[in-house]
Short mmCIF file of C-alpha atoms in Angstrom, two decimals:
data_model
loop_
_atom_site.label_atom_id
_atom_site.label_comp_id
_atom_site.label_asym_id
_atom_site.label_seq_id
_atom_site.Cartn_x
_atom_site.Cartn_y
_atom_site.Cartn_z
CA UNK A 276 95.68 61.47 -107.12
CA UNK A 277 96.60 58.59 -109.17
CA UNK A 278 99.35 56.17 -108.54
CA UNK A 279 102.56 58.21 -107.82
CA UNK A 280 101.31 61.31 -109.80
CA UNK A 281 99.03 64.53 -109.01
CA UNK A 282 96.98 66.97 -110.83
CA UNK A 283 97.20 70.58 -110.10
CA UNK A 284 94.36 72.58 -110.57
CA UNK A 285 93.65 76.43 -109.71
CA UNK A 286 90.97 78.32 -108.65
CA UNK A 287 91.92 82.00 -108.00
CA UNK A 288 90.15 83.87 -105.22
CA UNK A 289 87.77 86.60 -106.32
CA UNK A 290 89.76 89.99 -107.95
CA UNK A 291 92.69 87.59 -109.17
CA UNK A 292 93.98 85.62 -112.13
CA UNK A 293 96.40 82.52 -112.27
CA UNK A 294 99.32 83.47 -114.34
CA UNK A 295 101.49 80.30 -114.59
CA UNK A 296 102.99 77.67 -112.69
CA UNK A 297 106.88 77.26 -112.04
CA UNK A 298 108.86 74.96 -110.06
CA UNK A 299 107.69 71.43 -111.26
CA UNK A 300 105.18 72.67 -113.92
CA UNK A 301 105.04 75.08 -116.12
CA UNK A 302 102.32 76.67 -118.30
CA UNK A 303 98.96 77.75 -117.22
CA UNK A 304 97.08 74.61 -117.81
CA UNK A 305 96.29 71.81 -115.24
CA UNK A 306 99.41 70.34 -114.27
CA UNK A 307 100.22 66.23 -113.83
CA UNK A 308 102.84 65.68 -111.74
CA UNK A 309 105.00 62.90 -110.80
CA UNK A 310 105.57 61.97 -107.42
CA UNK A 311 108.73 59.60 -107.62
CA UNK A 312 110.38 62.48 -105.76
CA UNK A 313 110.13 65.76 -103.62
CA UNK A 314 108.44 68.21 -106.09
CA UNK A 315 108.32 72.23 -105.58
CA UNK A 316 105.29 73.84 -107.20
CA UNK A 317 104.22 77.56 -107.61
CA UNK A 318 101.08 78.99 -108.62
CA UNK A 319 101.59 82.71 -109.48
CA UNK A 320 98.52 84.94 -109.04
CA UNK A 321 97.91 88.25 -110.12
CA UNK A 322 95.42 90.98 -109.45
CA UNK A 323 93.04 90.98 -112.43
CA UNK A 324 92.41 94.01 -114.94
CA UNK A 325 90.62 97.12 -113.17
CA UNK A 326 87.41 97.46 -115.20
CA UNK A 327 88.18 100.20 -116.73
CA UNK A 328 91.41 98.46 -118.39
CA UNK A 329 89.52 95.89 -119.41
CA UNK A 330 86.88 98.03 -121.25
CA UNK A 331 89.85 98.98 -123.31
CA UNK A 332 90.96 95.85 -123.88
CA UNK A 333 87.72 94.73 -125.10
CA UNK A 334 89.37 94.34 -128.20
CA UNK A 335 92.15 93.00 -127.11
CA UNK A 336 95.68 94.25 -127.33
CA UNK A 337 98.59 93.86 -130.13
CA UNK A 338 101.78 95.40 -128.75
CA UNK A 339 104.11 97.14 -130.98
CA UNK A 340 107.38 95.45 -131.88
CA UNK A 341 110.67 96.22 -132.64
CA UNK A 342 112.08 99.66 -133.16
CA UNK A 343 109.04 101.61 -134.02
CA UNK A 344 109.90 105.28 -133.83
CA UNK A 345 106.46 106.61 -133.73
CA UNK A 346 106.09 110.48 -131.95
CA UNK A 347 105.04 111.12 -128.63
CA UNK A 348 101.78 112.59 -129.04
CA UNK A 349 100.59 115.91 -127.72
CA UNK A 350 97.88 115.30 -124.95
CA UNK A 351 96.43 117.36 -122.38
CA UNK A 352 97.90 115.96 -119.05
CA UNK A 353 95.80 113.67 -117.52
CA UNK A 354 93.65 113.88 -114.36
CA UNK A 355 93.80 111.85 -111.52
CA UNK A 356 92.39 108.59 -112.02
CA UNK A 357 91.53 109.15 -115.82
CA UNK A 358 92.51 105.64 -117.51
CA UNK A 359 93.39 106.82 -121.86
CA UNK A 360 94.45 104.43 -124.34
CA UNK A 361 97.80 105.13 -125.19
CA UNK A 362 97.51 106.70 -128.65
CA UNK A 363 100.34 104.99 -130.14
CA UNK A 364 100.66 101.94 -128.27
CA UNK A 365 97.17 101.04 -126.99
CA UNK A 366 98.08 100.27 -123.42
CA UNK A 367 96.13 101.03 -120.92
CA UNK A 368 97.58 103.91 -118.34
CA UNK A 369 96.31 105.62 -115.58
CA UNK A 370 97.20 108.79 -113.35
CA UNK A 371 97.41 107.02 -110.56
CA UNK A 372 98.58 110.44 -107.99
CA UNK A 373 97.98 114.17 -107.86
CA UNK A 374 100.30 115.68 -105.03
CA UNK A 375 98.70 119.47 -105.37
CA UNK A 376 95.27 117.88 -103.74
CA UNK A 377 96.50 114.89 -102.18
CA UNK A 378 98.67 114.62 -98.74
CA UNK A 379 101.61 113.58 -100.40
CA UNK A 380 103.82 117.16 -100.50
CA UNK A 381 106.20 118.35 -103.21
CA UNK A 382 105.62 115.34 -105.42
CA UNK A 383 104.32 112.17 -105.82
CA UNK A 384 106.62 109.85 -107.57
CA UNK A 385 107.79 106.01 -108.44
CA UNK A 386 110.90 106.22 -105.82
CA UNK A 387 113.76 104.10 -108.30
CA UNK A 388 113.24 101.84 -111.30
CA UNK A 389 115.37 99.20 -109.41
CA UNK A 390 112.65 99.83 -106.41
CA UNK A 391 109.73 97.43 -106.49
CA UNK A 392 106.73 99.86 -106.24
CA UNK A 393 103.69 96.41 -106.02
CA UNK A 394 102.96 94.62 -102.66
CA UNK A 395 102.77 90.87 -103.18
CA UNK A 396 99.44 90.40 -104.64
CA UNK A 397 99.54 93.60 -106.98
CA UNK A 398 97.01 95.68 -104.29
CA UNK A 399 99.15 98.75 -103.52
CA UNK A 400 101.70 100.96 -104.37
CA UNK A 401 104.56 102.71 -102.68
CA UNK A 402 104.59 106.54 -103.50
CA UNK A 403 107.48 109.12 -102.65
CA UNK A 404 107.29 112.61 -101.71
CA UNK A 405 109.71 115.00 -101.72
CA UNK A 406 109.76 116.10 -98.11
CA UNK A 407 110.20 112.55 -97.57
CA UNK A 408 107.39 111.06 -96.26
CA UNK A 409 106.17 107.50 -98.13
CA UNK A 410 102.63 106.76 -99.25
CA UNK A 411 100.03 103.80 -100.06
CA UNK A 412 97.70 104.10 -102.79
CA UNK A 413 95.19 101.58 -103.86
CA UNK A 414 96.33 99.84 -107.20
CA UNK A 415 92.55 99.00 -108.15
CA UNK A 416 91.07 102.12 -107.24
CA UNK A 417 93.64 104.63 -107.37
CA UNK A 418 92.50 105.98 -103.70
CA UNK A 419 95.65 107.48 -101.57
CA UNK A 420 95.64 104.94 -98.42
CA UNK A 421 98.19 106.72 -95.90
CA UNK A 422 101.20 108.16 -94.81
CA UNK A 423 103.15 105.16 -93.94
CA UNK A 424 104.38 105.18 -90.12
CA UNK A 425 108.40 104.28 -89.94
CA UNK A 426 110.23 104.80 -93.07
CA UNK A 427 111.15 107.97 -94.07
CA UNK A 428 113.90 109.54 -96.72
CA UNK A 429 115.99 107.17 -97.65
CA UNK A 430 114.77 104.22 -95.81
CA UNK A 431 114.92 101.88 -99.13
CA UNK A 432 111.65 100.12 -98.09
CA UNK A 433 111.27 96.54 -99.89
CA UNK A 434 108.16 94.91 -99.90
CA UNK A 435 107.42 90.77 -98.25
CA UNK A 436 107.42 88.59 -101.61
CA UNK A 437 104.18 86.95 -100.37
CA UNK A 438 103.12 88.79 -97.41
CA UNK A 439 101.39 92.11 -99.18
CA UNK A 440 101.07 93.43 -95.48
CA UNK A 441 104.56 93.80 -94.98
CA UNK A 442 107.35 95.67 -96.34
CA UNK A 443 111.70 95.85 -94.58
CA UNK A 444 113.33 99.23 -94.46
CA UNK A 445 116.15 100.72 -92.66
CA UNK A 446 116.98 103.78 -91.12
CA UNK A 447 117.10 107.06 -92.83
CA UNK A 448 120.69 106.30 -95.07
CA UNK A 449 120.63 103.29 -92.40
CA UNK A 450 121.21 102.79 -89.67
CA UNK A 451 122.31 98.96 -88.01
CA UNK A 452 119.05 97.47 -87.78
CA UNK A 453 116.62 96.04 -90.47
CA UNK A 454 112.73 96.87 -90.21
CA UNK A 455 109.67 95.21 -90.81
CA UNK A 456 106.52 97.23 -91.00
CA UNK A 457 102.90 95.91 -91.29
CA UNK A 458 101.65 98.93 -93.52
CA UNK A 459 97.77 97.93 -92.43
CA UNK A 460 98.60 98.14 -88.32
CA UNK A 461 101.62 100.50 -88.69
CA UNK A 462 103.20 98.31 -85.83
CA UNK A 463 107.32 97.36 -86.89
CA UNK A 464 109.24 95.23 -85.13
CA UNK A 465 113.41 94.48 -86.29
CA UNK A 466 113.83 91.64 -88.26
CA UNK A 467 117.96 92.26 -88.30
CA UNK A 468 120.00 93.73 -85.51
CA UNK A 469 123.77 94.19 -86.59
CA UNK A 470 124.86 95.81 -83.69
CA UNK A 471 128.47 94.83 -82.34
CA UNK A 472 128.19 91.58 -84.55
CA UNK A 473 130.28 93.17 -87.62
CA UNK A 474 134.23 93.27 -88.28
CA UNK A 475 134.17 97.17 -88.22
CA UNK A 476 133.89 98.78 -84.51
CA UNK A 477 133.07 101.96 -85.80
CA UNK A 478 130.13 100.72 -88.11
CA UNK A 479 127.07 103.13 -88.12
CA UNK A 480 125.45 103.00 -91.79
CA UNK A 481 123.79 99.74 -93.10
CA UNK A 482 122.26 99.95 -96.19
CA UNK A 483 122.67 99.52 -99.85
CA UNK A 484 122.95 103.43 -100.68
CA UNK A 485 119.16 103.37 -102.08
CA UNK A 486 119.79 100.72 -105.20
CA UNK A 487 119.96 97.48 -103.82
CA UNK A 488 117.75 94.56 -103.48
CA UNK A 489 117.75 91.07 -101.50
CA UNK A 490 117.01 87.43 -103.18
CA UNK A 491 113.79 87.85 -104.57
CA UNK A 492 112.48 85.34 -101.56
CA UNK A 493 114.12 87.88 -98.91
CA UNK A 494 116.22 85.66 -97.62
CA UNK A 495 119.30 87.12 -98.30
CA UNK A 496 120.64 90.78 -98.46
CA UNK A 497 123.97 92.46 -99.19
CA UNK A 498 124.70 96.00 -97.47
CA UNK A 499 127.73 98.41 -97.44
CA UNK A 500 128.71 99.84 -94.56
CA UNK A 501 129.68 103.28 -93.60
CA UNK A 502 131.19 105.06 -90.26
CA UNK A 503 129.45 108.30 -88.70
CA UNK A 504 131.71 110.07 -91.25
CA UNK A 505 130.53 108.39 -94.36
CA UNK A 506 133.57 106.65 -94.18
CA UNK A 507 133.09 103.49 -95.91
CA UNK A 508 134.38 100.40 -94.03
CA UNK A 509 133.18 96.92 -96.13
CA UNK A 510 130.02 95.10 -97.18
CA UNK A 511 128.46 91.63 -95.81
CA UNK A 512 126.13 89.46 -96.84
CA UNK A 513 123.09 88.21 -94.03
CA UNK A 514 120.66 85.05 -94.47
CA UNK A 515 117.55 86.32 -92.63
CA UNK A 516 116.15 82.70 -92.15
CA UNK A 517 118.94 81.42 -89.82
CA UNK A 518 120.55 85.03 -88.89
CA UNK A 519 123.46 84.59 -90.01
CA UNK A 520 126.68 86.67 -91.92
CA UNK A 521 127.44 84.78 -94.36
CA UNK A 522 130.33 87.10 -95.35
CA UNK A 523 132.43 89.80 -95.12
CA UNK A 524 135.07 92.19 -97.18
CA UNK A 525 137.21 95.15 -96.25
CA UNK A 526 136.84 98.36 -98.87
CA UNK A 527 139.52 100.08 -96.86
CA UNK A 528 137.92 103.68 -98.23
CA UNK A 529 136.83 102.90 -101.23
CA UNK A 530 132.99 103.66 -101.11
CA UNK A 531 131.01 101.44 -103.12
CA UNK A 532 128.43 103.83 -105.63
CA UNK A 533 125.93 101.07 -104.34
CA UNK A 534 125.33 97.02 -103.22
CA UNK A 535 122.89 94.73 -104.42
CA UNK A 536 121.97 91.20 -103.50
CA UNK A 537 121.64 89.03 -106.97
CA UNK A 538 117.48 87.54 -107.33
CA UNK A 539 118.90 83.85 -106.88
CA UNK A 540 120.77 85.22 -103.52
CA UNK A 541 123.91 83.82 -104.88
CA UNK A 542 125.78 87.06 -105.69
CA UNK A 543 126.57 90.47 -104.36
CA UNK A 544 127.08 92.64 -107.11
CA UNK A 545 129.28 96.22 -105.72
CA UNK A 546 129.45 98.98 -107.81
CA UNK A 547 132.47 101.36 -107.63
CA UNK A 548 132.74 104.06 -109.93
CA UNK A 549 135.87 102.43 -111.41
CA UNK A 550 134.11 99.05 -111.67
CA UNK A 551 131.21 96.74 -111.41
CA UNK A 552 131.82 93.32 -109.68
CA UNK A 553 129.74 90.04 -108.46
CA UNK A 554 131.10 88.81 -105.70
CA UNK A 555 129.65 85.08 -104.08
CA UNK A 556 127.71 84.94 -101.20
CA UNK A 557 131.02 84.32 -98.91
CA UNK A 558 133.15 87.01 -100.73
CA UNK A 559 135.35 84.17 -101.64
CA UNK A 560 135.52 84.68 -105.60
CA UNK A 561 134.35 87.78 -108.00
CA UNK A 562 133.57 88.15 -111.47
CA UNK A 563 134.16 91.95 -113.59
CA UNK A 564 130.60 92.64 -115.06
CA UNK A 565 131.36 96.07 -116.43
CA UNK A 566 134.10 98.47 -116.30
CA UNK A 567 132.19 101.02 -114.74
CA UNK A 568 129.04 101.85 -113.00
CA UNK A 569 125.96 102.69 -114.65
CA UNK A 570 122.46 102.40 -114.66
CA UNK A 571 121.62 98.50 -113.85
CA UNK A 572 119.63 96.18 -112.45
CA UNK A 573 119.37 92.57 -112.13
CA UNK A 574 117.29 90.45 -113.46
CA UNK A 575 116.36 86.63 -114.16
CA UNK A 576 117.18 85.64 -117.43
CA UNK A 577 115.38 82.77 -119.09
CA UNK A 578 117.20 79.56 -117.49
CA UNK A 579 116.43 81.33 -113.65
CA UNK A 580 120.11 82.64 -113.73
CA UNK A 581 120.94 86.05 -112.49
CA UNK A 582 121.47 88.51 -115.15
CA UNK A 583 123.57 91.94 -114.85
CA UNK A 584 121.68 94.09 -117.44
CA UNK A 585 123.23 97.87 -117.84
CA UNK A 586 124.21 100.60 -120.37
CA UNK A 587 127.36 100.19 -121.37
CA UNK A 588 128.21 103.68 -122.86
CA UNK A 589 132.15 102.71 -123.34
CA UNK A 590 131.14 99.97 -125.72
CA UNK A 591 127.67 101.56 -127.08
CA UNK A 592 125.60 98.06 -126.23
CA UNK A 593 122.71 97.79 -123.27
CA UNK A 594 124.34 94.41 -121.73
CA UNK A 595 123.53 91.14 -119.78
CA UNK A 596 125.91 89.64 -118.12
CA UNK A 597 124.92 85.99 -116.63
CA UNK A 598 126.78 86.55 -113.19
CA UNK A 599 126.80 82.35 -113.01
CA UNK A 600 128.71 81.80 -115.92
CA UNK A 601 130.09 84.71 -116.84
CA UNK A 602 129.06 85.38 -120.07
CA UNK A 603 127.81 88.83 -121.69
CA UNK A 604 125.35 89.27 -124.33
CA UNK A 605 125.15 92.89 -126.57
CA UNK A 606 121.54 93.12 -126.71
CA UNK A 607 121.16 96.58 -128.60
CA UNK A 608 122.97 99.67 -129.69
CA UNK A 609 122.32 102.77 -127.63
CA UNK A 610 124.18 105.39 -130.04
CA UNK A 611 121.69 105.25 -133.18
CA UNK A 612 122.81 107.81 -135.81
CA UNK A 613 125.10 109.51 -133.43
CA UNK A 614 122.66 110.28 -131.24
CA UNK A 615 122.53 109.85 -127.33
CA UNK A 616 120.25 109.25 -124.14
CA UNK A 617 120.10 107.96 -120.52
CA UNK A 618 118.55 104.44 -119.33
CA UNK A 619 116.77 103.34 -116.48
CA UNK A 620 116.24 99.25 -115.73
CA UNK A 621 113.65 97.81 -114.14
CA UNK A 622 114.34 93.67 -113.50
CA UNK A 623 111.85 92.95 -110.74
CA UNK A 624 109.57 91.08 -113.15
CA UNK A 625 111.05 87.77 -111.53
CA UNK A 626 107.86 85.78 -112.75
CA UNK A 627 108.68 86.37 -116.18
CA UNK A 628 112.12 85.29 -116.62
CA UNK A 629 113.95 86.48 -119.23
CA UNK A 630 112.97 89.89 -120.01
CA UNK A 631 113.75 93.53 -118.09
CA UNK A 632 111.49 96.83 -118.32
CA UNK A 633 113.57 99.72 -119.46
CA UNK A 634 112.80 103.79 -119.41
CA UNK A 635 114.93 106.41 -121.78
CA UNK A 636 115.30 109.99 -121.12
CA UNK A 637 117.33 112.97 -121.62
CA UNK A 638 118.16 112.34 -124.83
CA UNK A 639 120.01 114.30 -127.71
CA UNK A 640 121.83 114.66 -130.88
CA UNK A 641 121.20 116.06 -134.52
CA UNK A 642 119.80 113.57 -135.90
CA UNK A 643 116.70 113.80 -133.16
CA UNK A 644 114.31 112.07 -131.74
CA UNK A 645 115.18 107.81 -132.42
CA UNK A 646 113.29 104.74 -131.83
CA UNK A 647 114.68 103.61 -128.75
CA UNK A 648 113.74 107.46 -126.92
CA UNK A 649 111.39 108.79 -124.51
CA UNK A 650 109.33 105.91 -123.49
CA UNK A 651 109.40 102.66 -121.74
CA UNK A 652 109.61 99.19 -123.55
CA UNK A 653 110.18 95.84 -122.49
CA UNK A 654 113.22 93.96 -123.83
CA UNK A 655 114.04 90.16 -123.92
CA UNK A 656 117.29 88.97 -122.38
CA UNK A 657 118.88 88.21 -125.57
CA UNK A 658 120.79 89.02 -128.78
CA UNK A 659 118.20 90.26 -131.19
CA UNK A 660 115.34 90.71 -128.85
CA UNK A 661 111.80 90.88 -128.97
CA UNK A 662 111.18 95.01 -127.80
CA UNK A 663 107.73 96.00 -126.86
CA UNK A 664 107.25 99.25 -126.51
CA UNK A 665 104.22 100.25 -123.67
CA UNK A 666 103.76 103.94 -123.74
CA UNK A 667 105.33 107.12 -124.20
CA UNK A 668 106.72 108.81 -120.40
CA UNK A 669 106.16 112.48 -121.65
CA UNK A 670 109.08 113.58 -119.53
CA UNK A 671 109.98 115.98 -122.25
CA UNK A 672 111.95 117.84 -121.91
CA UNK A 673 113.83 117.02 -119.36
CA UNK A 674 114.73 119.69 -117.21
CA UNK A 675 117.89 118.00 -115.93
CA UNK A 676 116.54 117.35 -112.84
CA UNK A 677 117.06 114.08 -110.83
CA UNK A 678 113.06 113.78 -109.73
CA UNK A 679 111.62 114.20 -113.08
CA UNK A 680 113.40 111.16 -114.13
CA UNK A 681 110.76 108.68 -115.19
CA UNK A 682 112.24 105.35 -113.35
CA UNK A 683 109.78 103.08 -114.41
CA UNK A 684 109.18 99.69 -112.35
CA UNK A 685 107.76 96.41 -113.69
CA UNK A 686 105.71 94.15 -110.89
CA UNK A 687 106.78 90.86 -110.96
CA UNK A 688 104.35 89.05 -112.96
CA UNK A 689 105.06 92.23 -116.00
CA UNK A 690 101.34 93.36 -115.85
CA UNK A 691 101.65 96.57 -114.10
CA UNK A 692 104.30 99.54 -114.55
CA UNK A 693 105.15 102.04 -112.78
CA UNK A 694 106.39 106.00 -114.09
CA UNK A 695 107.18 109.34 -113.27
CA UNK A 696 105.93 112.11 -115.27
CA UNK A 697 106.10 115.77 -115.69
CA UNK A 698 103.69 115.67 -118.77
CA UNK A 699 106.18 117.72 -120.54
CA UNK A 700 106.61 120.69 -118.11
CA UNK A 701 110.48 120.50 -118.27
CA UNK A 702 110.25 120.70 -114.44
CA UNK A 703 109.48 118.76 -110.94
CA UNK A 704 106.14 119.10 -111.05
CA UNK A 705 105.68 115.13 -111.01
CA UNK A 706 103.40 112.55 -110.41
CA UNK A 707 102.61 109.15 -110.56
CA UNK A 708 101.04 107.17 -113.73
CA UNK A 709 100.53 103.40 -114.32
CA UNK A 710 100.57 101.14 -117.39
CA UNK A 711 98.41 98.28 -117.02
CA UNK A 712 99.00 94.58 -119.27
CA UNK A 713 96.71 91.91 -119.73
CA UNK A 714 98.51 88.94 -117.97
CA UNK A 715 100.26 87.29 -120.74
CA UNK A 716 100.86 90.02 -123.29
CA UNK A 717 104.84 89.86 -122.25
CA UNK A 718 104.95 86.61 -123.22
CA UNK A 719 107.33 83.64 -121.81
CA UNK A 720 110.78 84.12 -122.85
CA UNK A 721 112.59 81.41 -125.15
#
């Protein structure tokens, strides 16, 4: 220390990388700060590249850019724990699950693209099956851990920002209590208890209806709430730090398609079929983001603002919508050459601001196959954005079926990516498979 300033150094831990600084600094070099005032730092870590990724990115890596319609190629499907180069796109991906030998029964999948599938430091995964039953698996090693002890169906478990230990979940399609599990001593103890504390006597379901999120610091959540009957009564906002509802709003009926709390924790964004709003924290003013619901999630855009970021299939434009000020951004065209095809949005990246991971699927039309089809790419929050395509899903063809969906889901720091694959059986028959970056090659938005 010098005077009123201070020099920030790193010095990551064995098995991890630094990956930038936010808050105060920025960058990943040594940081000089002035201490005039209170100053926030963050030093963002990252598990480093399993050796075998970095054997194929000896030679470093050179994403492809823009709309680069290349063909899926035809592979063998892989086995489990086989890392390939991508032969188009020269990422590095990895079977990461194989159900038929494993304990996980029916399937092994990536649960949601709006689900974040990474503990805090990048170490493990969360796996679904289809009787249920949720699953660790090592991230490094690709070794199934266990059959995790709590959560089961539709339980929406959410992991601890920093805390890779711990993960919240509710009750199967909720219940009135929040959970938090330690998945290494299977012990949970509540966190929330909304028992007789809500406006609705009669309330029995708490839960977001599988696509929500809290802040991305878990401090504040959003849930709908439903009677015995599925009824649906209202939706609150909770700050877990001081236990306290924030808010509350009536839906008289009207069942919400899902609830989300906004990364900032500012916003509540509720999704009825008829409409797509952002409501603040206390319910006390809402913004129209889309005239429908689709396929969304929310991300940070550049600035640290929360960003809407959907399909909108009325208009023909993937969207952001910055729920602060309001305004939307067309980003691209989804209806090239008359063709057709179904999104999924992954904005969990929330250490690289500014850009959302996307999936396609289930596409169609005469004119065939077009760029922006049967993969998963990484767009910028902007007009004219920088696209990087990362591999092809080979969820083709689609069968039509919900689980073979490929709902891909970026970590937060954008160096590992989560799909679901079929490799091209047209069925359920699905596992697991991660891409893994380089930190850095999704570069800083600007």
């Amino acid at each position: 220390m010098s005077g009123t300033s201070v020099t920030l150094n790193t010095a990551p831990s064995s098995g991890y990388v630094f990956t930038g600084w936010s808050g105060a600094c920025s960058g990943t070099s040594a940081c000089t700060v002035s201490m005039t005032v209170n100053r926030n730092v963050t030093a963002a870590f990252t598990a480093a590249t399993t050796a075998s990724c970095s054997a194929i990115y000896d030679s470093g890596l050179t994403l492809v850019t823009g709309t680069d319609n290349t063909a899926p190629p035809t592979m063998a499907k892989p086995t489990k724990g086989q890392t390939f180069k991508d032969p188009v796109y020269g990422t590095c991906v990895v079977r990461l699950t194989d159900y038929a030998n494993e304990p996980p029964v029916g399937f092994a999948r990536n649960d949601y693209a709006r689900r974040q599938a990474f503990n805090a430091d990048n170490t493990k995964v969360l796996i679904y099956a289809l009787d249920g039953n949720w699953h660790l698996y090592d991230a490094a090693t690709y070794a199934w851990i266990k059959q995790l002890v709590g959560p089961a169906g539709d339980a929406e478990p959410q992991w601890h920002p920093t805390n890779p230990d711990l993960l919240y979940y509710v009750p199967t399609n909720g219940g009135l209590v929040l959970n938090e599990l330690n998945v290494v001593t299977d012990q949970t103890r509540v966190v929330g208890n909304f028992a007789n504390r809500l406006p609705w006597a009669t309330a029995a379901h708490v839960w977001t209806k599988s696509e929500g999120s809290s802040s991305k610091d878990a401090r504040y959540w959003g849930f709908m709430v439903d009677d015995v009957n599925w009824t649906s009564l209202g939706a609150f906002t909770w700050d877990m730090q001081t236990d306290t509802i924030l808010g509350t709003m009536n839906t008289n009926g009207n069942r919400p398609d899902n609830v989300s709390m906004s990364p900032t924790g500012n916003y509540i964004i509720v999704s009825w079929l008829d409409g797509t709003w952002s409501y603040t924290r206390d319910f006390s003013s809402r913004t129209l983001v889309n005239a429908v619901v689709e396929h969304a999630d929310i991300a940070l855009d550049v600035n640290g603002d929360d960003a809407y970021v959907a399909v909108d299939y009325q208009t023909g434009w993937i969207i952001s919508v910055n729920l602060r000020t309001g305004v939307r951004t067309n980003i691209f065209e989804v209806y090239p050459n008359g063709t057709a095809t179904a999104f999924h949005f992954s904005g969990k990246a929330y250490n690289r601001p500014g850009w959302v991971l996307m999936s396609a699927y289930a596409d169609y039309g005469a004119a065939g196959r077009q760029w922006l089809h049967r993969k998963v790419y990484a767009v910028e929050l902007k007009a004219n954005p920088r696209i990087y395509h990362l591999a092809h899903h080979h969820v083709d063809p689609y069968s039509g079926q919900y689980w073979d969906e490929p709902h891909a889901s970026v970590n937060r720091d954008f160096t590992k990516i989560m799909f679901t694959s079929n490799w091209n059986a047209g069925n359920i028959d699905v596992d697991a498979y991660m891409i893994e970056l380089p930190a850095g090659a999704i570069p800083a938005s600007n």
